[in-house]
Coordinates of C-alpha atoms in Angstrom, one line a residue:
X13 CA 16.7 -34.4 9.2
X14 CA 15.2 -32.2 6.5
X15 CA 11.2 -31.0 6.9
X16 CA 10.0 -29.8 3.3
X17 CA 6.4 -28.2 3.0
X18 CA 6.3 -29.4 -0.7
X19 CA 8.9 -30.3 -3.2
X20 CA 10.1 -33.5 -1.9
X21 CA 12.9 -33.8 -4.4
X22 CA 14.9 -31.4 -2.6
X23 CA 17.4 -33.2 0.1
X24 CA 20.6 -32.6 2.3
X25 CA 22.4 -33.2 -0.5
X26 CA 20.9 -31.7 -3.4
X27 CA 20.5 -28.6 -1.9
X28 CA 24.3 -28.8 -1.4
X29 CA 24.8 -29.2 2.2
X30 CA 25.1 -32.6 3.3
X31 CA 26.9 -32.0 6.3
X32 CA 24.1 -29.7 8.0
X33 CA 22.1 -31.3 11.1
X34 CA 18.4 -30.1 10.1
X35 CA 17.3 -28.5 7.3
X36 CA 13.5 -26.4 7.5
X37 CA 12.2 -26.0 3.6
X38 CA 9.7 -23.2 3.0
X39 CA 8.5 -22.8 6.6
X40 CA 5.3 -20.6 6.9
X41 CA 5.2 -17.5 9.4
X42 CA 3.9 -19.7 12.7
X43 CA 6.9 -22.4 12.0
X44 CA 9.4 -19.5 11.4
X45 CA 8.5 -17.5 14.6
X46 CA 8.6 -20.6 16.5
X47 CA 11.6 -21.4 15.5
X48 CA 12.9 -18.5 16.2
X49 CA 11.6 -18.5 20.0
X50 CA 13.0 -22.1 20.8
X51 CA 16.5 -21.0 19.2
X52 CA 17.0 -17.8 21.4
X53 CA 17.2 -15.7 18.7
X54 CA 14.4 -12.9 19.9
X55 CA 11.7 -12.2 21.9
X56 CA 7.8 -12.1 21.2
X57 CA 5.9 -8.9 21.3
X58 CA 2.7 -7.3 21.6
X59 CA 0.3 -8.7 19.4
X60 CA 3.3 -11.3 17.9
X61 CA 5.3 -9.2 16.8
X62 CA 8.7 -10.6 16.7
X63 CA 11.6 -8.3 18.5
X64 CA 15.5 -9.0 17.8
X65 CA 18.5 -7.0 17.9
X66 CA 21.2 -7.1 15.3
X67 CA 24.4 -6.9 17.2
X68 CA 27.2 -4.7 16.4
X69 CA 26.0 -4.2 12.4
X70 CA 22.8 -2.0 12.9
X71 CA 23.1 -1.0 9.4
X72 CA 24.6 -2.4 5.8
X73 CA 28.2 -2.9 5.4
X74 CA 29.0 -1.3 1.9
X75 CA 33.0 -1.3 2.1
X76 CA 32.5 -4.9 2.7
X77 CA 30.4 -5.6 -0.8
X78 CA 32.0 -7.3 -3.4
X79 CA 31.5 -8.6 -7.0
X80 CA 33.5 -11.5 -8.4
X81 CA 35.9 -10.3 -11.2
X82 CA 34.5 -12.8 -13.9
X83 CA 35.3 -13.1 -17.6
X84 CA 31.8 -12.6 -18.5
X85 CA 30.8 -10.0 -16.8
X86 CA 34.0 -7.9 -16.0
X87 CA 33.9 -5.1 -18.6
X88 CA 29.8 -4.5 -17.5
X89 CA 30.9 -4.0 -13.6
X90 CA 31.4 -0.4 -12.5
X91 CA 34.5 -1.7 -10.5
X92 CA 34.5 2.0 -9.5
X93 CA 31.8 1.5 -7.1
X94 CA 32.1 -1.9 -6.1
X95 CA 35.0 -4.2 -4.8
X96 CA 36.6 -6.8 -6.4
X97 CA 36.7 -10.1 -5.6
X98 CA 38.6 -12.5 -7.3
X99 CA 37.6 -15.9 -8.1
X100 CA 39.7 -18.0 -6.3
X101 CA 38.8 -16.1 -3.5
X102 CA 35.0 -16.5 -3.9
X103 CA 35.7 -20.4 -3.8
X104 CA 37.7 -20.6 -0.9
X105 CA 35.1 -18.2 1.5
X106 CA 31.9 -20.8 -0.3
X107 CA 33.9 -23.5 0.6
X108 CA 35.0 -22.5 4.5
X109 CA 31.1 -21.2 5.0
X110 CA 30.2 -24.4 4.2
X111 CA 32.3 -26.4 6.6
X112 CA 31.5 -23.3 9.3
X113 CA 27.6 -24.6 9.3
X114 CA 28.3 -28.5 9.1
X115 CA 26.5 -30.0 11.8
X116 CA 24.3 -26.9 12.4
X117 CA 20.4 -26.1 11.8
X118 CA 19.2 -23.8 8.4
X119 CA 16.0 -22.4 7.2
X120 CA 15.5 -22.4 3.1
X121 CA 13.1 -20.1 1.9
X122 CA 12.6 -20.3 -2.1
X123 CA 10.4 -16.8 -3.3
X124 CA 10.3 -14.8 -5.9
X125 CA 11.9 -11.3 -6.6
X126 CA 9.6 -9.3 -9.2
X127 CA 5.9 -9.5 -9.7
X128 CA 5.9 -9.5 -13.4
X129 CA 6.7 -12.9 -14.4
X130 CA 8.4 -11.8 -17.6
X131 CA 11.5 -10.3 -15.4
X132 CA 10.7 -12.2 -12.3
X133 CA 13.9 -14.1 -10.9
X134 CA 13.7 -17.8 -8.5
X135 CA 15.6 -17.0 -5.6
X136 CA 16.7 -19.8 -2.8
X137 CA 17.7 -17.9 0.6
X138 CA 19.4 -20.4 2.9
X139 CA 19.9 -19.2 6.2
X140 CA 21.6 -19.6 9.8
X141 CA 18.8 -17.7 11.6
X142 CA 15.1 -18.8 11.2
X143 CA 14.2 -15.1 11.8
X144 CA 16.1 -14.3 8.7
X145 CA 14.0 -16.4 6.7
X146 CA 10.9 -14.8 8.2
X147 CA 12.7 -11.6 7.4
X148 CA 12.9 -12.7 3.4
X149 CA 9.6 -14.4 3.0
X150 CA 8.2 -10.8 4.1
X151 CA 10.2 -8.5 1.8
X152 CA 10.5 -11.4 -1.1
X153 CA 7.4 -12.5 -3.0
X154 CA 6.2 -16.1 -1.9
X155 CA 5.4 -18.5 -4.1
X156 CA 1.9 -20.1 -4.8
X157 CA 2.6 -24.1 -3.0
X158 CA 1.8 -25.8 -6.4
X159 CA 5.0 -23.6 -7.8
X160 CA 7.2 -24.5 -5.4
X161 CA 7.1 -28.5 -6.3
X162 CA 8.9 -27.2 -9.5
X163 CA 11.3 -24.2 -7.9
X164 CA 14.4 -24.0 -9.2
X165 CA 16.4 -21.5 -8.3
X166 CA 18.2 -18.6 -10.5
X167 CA 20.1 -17.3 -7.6
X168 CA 21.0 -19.0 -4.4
X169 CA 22.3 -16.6 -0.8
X170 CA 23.7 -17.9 1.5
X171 CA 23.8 -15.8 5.0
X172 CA 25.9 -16.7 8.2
X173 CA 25.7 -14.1 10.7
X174 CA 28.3 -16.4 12.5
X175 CA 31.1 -16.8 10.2
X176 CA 34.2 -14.5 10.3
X177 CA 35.8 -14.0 7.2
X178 CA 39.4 -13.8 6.6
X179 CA 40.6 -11.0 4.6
X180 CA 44.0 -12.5 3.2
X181 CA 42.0 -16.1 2.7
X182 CA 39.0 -14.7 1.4
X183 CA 39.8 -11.5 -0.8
X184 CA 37.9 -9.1 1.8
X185 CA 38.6 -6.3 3.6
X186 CA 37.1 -7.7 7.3
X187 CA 35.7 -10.5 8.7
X188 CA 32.5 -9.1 6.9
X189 CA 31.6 -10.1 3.8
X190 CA 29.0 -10.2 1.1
X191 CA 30.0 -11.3 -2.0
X192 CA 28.2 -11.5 -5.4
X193 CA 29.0 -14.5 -8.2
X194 CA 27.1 -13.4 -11.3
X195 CA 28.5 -16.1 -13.3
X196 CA 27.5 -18.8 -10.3
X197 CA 24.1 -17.4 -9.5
X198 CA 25.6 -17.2 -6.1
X199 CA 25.6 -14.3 -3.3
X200 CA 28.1 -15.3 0.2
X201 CA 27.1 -13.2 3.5
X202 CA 29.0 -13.2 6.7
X203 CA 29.9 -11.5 9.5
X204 CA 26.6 -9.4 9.8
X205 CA 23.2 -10.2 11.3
X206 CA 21.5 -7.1 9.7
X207 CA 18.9 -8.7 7.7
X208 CA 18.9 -5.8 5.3
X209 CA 22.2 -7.3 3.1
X210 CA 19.5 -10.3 2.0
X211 CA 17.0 -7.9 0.6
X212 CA 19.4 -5.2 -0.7
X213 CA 21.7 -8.0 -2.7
X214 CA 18.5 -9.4 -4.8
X215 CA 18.3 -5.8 -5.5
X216 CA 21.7 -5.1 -6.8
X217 CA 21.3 -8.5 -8.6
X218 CA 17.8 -7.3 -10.3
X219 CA 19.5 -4.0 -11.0
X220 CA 22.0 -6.5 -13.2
X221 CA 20.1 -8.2 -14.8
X222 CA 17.2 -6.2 -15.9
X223 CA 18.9 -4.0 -18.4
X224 CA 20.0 -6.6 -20.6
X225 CA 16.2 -7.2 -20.9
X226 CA 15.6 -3.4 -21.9
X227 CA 13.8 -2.9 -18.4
X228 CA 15.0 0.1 -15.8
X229 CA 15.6 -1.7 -12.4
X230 CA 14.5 1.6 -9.4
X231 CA 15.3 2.4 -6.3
X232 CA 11.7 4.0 -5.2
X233 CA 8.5 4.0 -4.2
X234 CA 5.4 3.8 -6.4
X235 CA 1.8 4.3 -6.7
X236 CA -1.2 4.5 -8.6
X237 CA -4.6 6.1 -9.1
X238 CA -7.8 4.2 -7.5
X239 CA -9.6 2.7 -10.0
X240 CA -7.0 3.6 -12.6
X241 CA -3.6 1.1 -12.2
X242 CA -2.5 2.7 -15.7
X243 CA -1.8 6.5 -14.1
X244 CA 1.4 5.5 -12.3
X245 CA 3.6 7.8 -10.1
X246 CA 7.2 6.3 -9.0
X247 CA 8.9 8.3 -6.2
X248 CA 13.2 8.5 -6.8
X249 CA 14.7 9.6 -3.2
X250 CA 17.4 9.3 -0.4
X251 CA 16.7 9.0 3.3
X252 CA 15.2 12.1 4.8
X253 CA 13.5 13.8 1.3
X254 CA 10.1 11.7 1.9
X255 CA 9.8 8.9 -0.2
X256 CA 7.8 6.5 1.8
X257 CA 5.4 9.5 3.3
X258 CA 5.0 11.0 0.1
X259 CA 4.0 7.7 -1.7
X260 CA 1.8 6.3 1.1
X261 CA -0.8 8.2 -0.1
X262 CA -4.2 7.3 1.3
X263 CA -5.7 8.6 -2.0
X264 CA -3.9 6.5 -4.0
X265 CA -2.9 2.7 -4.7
X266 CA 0.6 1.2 -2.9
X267 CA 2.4 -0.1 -5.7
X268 CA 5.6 -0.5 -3.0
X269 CA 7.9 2.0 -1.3
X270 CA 11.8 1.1 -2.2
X271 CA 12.5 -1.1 -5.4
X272 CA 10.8 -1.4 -8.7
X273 CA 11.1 -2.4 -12.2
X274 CA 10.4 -0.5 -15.6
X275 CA 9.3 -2.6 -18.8
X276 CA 8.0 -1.6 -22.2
X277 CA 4.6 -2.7 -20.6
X278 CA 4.3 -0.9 -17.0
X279 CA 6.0 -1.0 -13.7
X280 CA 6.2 -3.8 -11.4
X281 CA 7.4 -4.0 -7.6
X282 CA 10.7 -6.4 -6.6
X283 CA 9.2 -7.4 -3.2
X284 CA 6.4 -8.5 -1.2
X285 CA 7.0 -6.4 1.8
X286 CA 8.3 -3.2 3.6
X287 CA 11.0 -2.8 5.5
X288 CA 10.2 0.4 7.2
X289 CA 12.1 2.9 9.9
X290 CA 10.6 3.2 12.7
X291 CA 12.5 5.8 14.6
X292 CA 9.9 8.6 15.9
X293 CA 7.1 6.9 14.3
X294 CA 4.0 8.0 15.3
X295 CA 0.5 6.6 15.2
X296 CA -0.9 9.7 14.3
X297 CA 0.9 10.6 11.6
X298 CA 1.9 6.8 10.0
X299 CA -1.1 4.9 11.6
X300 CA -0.6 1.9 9.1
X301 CA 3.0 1.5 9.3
X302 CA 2.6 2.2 13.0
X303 CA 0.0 -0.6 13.2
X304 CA 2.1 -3.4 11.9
X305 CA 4.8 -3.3 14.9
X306 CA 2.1 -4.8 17.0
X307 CA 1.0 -7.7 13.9
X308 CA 1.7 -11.0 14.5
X309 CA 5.2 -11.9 12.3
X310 CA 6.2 -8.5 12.0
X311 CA 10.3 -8.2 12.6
X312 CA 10.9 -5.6 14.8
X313 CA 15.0 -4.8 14.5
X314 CA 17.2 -3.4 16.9
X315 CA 14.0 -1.0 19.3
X316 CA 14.6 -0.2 22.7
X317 CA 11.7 -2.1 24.4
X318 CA 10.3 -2.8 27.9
X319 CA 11.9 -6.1 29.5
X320 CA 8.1 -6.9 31.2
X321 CA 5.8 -5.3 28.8
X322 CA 7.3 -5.4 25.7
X323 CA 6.2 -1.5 25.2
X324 CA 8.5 -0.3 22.3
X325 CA 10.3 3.5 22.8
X326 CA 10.2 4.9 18.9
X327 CA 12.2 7.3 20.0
X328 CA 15.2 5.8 21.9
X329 CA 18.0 5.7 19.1
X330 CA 20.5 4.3 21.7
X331 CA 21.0 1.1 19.7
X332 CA 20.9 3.1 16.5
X333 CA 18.8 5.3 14.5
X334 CA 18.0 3.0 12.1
X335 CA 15.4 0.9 14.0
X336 CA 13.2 -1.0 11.2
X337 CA 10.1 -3.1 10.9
X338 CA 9.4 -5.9 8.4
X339 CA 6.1 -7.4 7.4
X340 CA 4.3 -8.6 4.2
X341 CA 3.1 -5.8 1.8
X342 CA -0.9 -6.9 2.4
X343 CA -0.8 -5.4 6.0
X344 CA -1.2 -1.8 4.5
X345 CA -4.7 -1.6 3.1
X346 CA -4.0 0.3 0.0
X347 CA -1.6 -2.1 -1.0
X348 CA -1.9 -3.4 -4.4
X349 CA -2.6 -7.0 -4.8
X350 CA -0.6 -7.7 -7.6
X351 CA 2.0 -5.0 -6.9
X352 CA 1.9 -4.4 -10.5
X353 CA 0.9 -1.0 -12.4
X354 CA 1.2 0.7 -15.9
X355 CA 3.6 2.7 -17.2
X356 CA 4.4 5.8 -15.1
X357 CA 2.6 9.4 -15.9
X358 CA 4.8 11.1 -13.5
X359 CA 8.3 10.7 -12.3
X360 CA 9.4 12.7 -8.8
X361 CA 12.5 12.9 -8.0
X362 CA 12.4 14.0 -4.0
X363 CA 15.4 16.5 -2.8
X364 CA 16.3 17.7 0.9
X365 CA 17.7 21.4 -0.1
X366 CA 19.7 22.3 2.9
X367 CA 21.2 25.4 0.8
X368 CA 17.4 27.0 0.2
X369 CA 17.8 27.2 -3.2
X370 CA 15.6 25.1 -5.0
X371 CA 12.2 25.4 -6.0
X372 CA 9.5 23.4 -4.2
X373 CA 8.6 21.8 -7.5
X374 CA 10.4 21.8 -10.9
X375 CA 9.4 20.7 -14.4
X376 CA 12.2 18.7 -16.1
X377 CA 12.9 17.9 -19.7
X378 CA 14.1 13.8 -20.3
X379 CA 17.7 15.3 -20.8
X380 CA 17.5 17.3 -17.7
X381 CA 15.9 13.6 -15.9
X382 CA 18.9 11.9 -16.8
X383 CA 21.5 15.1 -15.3
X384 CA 18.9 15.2 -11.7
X385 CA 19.1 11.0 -12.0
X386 CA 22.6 11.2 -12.5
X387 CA 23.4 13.7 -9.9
X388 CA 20.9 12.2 -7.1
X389 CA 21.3 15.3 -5.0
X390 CA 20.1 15.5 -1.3
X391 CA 22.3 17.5 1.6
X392 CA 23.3 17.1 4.9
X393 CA 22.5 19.5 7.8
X394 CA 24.2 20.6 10.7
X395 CA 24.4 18.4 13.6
X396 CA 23.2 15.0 11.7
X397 CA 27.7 14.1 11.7
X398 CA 30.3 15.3 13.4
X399 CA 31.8 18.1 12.2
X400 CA 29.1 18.9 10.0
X401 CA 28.6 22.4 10.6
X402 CA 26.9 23.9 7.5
X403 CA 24.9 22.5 4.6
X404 CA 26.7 19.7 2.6
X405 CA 25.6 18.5 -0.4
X406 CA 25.9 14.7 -1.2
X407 CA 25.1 13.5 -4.4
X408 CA 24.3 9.6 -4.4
X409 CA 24.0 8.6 -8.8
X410 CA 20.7 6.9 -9.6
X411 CA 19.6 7.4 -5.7
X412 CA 21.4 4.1 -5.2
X413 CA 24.7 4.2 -5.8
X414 CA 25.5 1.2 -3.2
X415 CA 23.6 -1.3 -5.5
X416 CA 24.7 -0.3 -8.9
X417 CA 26.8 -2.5 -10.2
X418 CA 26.6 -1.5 -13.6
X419 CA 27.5 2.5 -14.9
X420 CA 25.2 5.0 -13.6
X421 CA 25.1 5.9 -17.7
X422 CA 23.6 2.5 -18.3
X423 CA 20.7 3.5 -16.1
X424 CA 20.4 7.2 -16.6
X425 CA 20.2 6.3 -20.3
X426 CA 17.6 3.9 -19.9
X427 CA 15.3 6.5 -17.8
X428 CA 15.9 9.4 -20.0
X429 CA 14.7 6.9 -23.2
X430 CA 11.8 5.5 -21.6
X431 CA 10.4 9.1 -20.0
X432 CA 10.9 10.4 -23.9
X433 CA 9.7 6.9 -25.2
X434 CA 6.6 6.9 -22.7
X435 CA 5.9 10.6 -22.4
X436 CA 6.2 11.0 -18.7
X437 CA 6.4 13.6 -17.0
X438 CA 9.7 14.5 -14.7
X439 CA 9.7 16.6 -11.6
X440 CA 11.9 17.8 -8.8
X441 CA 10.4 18.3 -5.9
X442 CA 12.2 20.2 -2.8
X443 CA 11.6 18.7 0.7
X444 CA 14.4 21.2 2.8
X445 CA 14.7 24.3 2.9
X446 CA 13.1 28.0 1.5
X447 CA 13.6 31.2 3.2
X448 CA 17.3 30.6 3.7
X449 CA 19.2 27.9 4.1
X450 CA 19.3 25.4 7.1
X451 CA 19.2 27.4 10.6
X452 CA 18.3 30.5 8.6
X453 CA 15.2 29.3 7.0
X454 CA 12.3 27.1 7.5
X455 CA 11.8 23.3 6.3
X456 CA 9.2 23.6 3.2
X457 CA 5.8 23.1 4.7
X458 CA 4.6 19.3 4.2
X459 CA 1.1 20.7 2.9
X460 CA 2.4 22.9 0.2
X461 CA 4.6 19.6 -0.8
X462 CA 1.4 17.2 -0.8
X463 CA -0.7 20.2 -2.3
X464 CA 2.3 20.7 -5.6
X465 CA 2.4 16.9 -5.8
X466 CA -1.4 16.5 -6.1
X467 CA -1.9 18.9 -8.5
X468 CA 1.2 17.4 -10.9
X469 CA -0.7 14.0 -10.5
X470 CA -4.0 15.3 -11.1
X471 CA -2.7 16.9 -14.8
X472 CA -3.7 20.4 -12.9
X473 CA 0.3 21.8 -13.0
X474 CA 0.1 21.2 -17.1
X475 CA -2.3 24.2 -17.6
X476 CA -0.6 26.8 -15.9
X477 CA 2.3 29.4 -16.4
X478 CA 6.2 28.3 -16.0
X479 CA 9.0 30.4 -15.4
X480 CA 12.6 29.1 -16.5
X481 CA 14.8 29.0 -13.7
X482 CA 18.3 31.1 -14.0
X483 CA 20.4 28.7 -12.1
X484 CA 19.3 25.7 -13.0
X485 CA 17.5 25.7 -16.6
X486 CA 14.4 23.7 -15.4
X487 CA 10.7 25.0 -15.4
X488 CA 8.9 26.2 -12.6
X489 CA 5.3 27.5 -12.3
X490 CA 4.4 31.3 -11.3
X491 CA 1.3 30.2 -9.2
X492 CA -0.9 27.5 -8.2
X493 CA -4.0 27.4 -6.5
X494 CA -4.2 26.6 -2.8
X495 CA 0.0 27.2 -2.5
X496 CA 1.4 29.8 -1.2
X497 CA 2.8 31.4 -4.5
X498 CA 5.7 33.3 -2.3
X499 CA 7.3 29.8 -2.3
X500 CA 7.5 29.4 -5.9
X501 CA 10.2 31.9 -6.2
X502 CA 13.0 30.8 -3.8
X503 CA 14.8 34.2 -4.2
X504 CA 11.9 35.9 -3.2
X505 CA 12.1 34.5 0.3
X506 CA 15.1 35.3 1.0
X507 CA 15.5 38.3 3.3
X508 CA 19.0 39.4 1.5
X509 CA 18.1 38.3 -2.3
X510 CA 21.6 38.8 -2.9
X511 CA 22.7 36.1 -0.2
X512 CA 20.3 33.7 -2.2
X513 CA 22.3 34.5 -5.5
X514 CA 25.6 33.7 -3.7
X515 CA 24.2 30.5 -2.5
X516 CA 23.2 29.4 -5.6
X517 CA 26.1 30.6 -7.7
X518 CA 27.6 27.8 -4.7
X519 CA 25.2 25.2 -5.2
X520 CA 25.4 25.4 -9.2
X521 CA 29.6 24.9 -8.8
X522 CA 29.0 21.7 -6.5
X523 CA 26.9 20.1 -9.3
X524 CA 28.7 20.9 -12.6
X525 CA 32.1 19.5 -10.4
X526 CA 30.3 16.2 -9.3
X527 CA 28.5 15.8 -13.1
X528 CA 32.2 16.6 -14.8
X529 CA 32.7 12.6 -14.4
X530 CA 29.7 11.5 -16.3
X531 CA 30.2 13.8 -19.3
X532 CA 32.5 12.1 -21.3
X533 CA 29.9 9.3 -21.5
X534 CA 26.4 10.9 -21.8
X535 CA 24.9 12.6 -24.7
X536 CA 25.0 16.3 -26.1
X537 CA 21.4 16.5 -24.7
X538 CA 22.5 16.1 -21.3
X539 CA 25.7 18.1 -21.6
X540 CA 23.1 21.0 -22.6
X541 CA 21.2 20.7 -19.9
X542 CA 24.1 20.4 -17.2
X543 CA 23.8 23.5 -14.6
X544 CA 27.5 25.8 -15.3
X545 CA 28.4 28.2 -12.8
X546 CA 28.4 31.7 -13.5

């Protein structure tokens, strides 16, 4: 049996699995949560929200990412970064998925990723769970009902959490899997439950396609001015430097807080939704995001929660610390409606200093962009890994290396010519440390972060003084009203001044060795403004 919403062309057949039992086309929230209920597959929480647990992957799998080694797109894979899969391969584990569900129940979703209709792509999501299709309708863009009687799709998934691949069969490395056919508009998931690998393929997909079309596919958040969608800021950062708290700005306008497009006419949000952590959240200090865990339809992944009352703990982490919420980008009220905005003004690039040495803010040249884009530095801390001990840096290119399958070059070039091309303006902004490094110093105080990052938004940081930093070549101002100057000068708060110089000397040498494999293939621009150690 096959229930369709609209579209009645579509069949068993034509969707390409005749063997299947019941097939559920476009289901809205109420089906999808129903469905969900009478198959086992979670529980229902306060206010509807919908709690599940993702079994033994409580995170993404990215040793177990591949692309298909295809003569059309082999020489534009960085094969560096992502495994290979050959073809052969790819059509035995399509084949063997699809006899795994014969006889069984799916859920087909058909939404749109991108809200610009110039770059947007038709993606089908055909699924095992009916709580995964919840889970993509929220983070995709849905469709309008009249579109859908004409979808067709440029990409179809297809996820099943229950089938175990076989590495010698199937090309893999377990009996996880998900596999990426450029040239068959495909993407294969298996093994995993984590509903994360739907979203986070589309992405690496978008981040494909879109620079053939001249546009700069994101990893992070953006906003804009109220009353002003043309005065755009987009937010580059990995976990623990701020990006969603720094965005959600109750001053400004959500554009959306983890994957975005950059055209010659403004930027433009992949998704529809949020998928937000919710480890320690607190009403008081995220009262929105907070809000939604109790909203009917909201996914609630993998929280520790009260068997009678459904109470959730945000702060057990004894299933994982990367408990998450999912839910439709309109339940935050300063969410744009058309998740659309114009070109960006300002470009922060957010970094978690666990060394000490960075400024709380830094002006950067396009050039200079491209090396910070490049180098996508954050740091580890003592106590977050075993063994961990001291500060380690890790340097993650493009603040998404996991879903890059082109060159980071491609990218960084394409930032570094649309911030010269568009006259933005590039900052660094340090989240970590100042005073000394972690244990030694302090974490930079959130209010002198919010109060730098207000006043480069508000034009105020482009009238006053800059200093050029020693170590690192980039500007930073002398003083700023309502900021504790003191922390403009990270040598300054150093007790030993001379420790600080060692540190940085230390920090310098990590980033000129992880940069020495990019500079073969950037520009003399970018060579120039590479950090050397003394």
């Amino acid at each position: 049996m096959a229930t369709a919403l609209v579209n009645p062309d579509l069949t068993l057949e034509t969707t390409g699995f005749p063997g299947a039992s019941s097939v559920h086309y476009n289901l809205l929230e109420p089906a999808l949560v129903e469905a969900a209920l009478r198959r086992g597959e979670g529980e229902l929480g306060q206010g509807g929200a919908f709690l599940c647990s993702t079994g033994k992957h409580t995170g993404r799998s990215p040793k177990d990412k591949f692309v298909v080694d295809e003569p059309g797109t082999r020489d534009s894979i960085w094969w560096e970064n992502n495994g290979r899969m050959q073809p052969e391969h790819f059509e035995r584990l399509e084949a063997d998925m699809k006899a795994h569900i014969a006889g069984g129940e799916l859920f087909v979703q058909d939404l749109y990723a991108g809200a610009d209709v110039n770059y947007r792509l038709n993606v089908r999501v055909i699924t095992e769970l009916a709580w995964h299709g919840l889970f993509i309708r929220h983070l995709l863009r849905r469709p309008d009902i009249a579109d859908l009687e004409t979808f067709v799709p440029g990409f179809t998934i297809l996820n099943c959490p229950s089938f175990r691949a076989d590495p010698e069969r199937h090309g893999c490395r377990s009996d996880t899997v998900i596999a990426i056919s450029f040239e068959k508009k495909q993407i294969l998931i298996g093994g995993t439950a984590y509903a994360g690998e739907n979203k986070k393929s589309v992405f690496s997909v978008m981040n494909y396609l879109l620079p053939e079309q001249g546009a700069m596919p994101m990893h992070c958040s953006a906003n804009h001015a109220k009353g002003d969608p043309g005065d755009v800021a987009v937010f580059f950062g990995l976990s623990g430097t701020g990006k969603t708290t720094l965005s959600a700005d109750p001053n400004r306008v959500l554009i959306g807080d983890d994957e975005h497009g950059w055209s010659d006419t403004g930027v433009f949000n992949f998704e529809g939704g949020c998928y937000a952590k919710t480890i320690n959240l607190s009403e008081k200090a995220e009262p929105e995001i907070y809000a939604t865990t109790k909203r009917f339809g909201t996914i609630v992944e993998n929280m520790v929660h009260d068997p009678v009352t459904r109470e959730l703990d945000f702060n057990d982490d004894s299933l994982t610390a990367n408990t998450r919420c999912a839910y439709p980008l309109d339940a935050i009220s300063n969410a744009s409606p058309v998740a659309r905005g114009g070109l960006p003004s300002n470009i922060i690039m957010l970094t978690c200093d666990a060394f000490g040495v960075l400024p709380p803010i830094a002006r950067l040249s396009p050039a200079q962009a491209m090396y910070h884009f490049l180098s996508g530095f954050t740091s580890k801390v003592a106590g977050t890994e075993r063994g961990v001990t001291e500060p380690q840096p890790t340097f993650s290119t493009c603040f998404g290396a996991p879903f890059m399958p082109r060159r980071p070059e491609v990218y960084g070039t394409l930032l570094r010519d649309k911030i010269a091309e568009h006259g933005a303006t590039c900052w660094l902004v340090n989240t970590g440390w100042t005073g000394g490094a972690y244990g030694t110093g302090s974490r930079m105080p959130i209010a002198a972060t919010r109060g730098l990052l207000t006043a480069a938004l508000d034009g105020t940081l482009n009238d006053v003084e800059f200093r050029r930093d020693p170590n690192f070549g980039f500007e930073v101002p002398v003083a700023v009203a309502g900021v504790d100057n003191s922390l403009l000068d990270p040598r300054g708060t150093w007790a030993d001044p001379e420790a600080y110089d060692a540190q940085a000397a230390k920090l310098v040498e990590m980033f000129s060795e992880n940069f020495a494999q990019y500079e073969a293939s950037v520009g003399d621009d970018v060579i120039a403004a590479a950090v050397r150690a003394a």
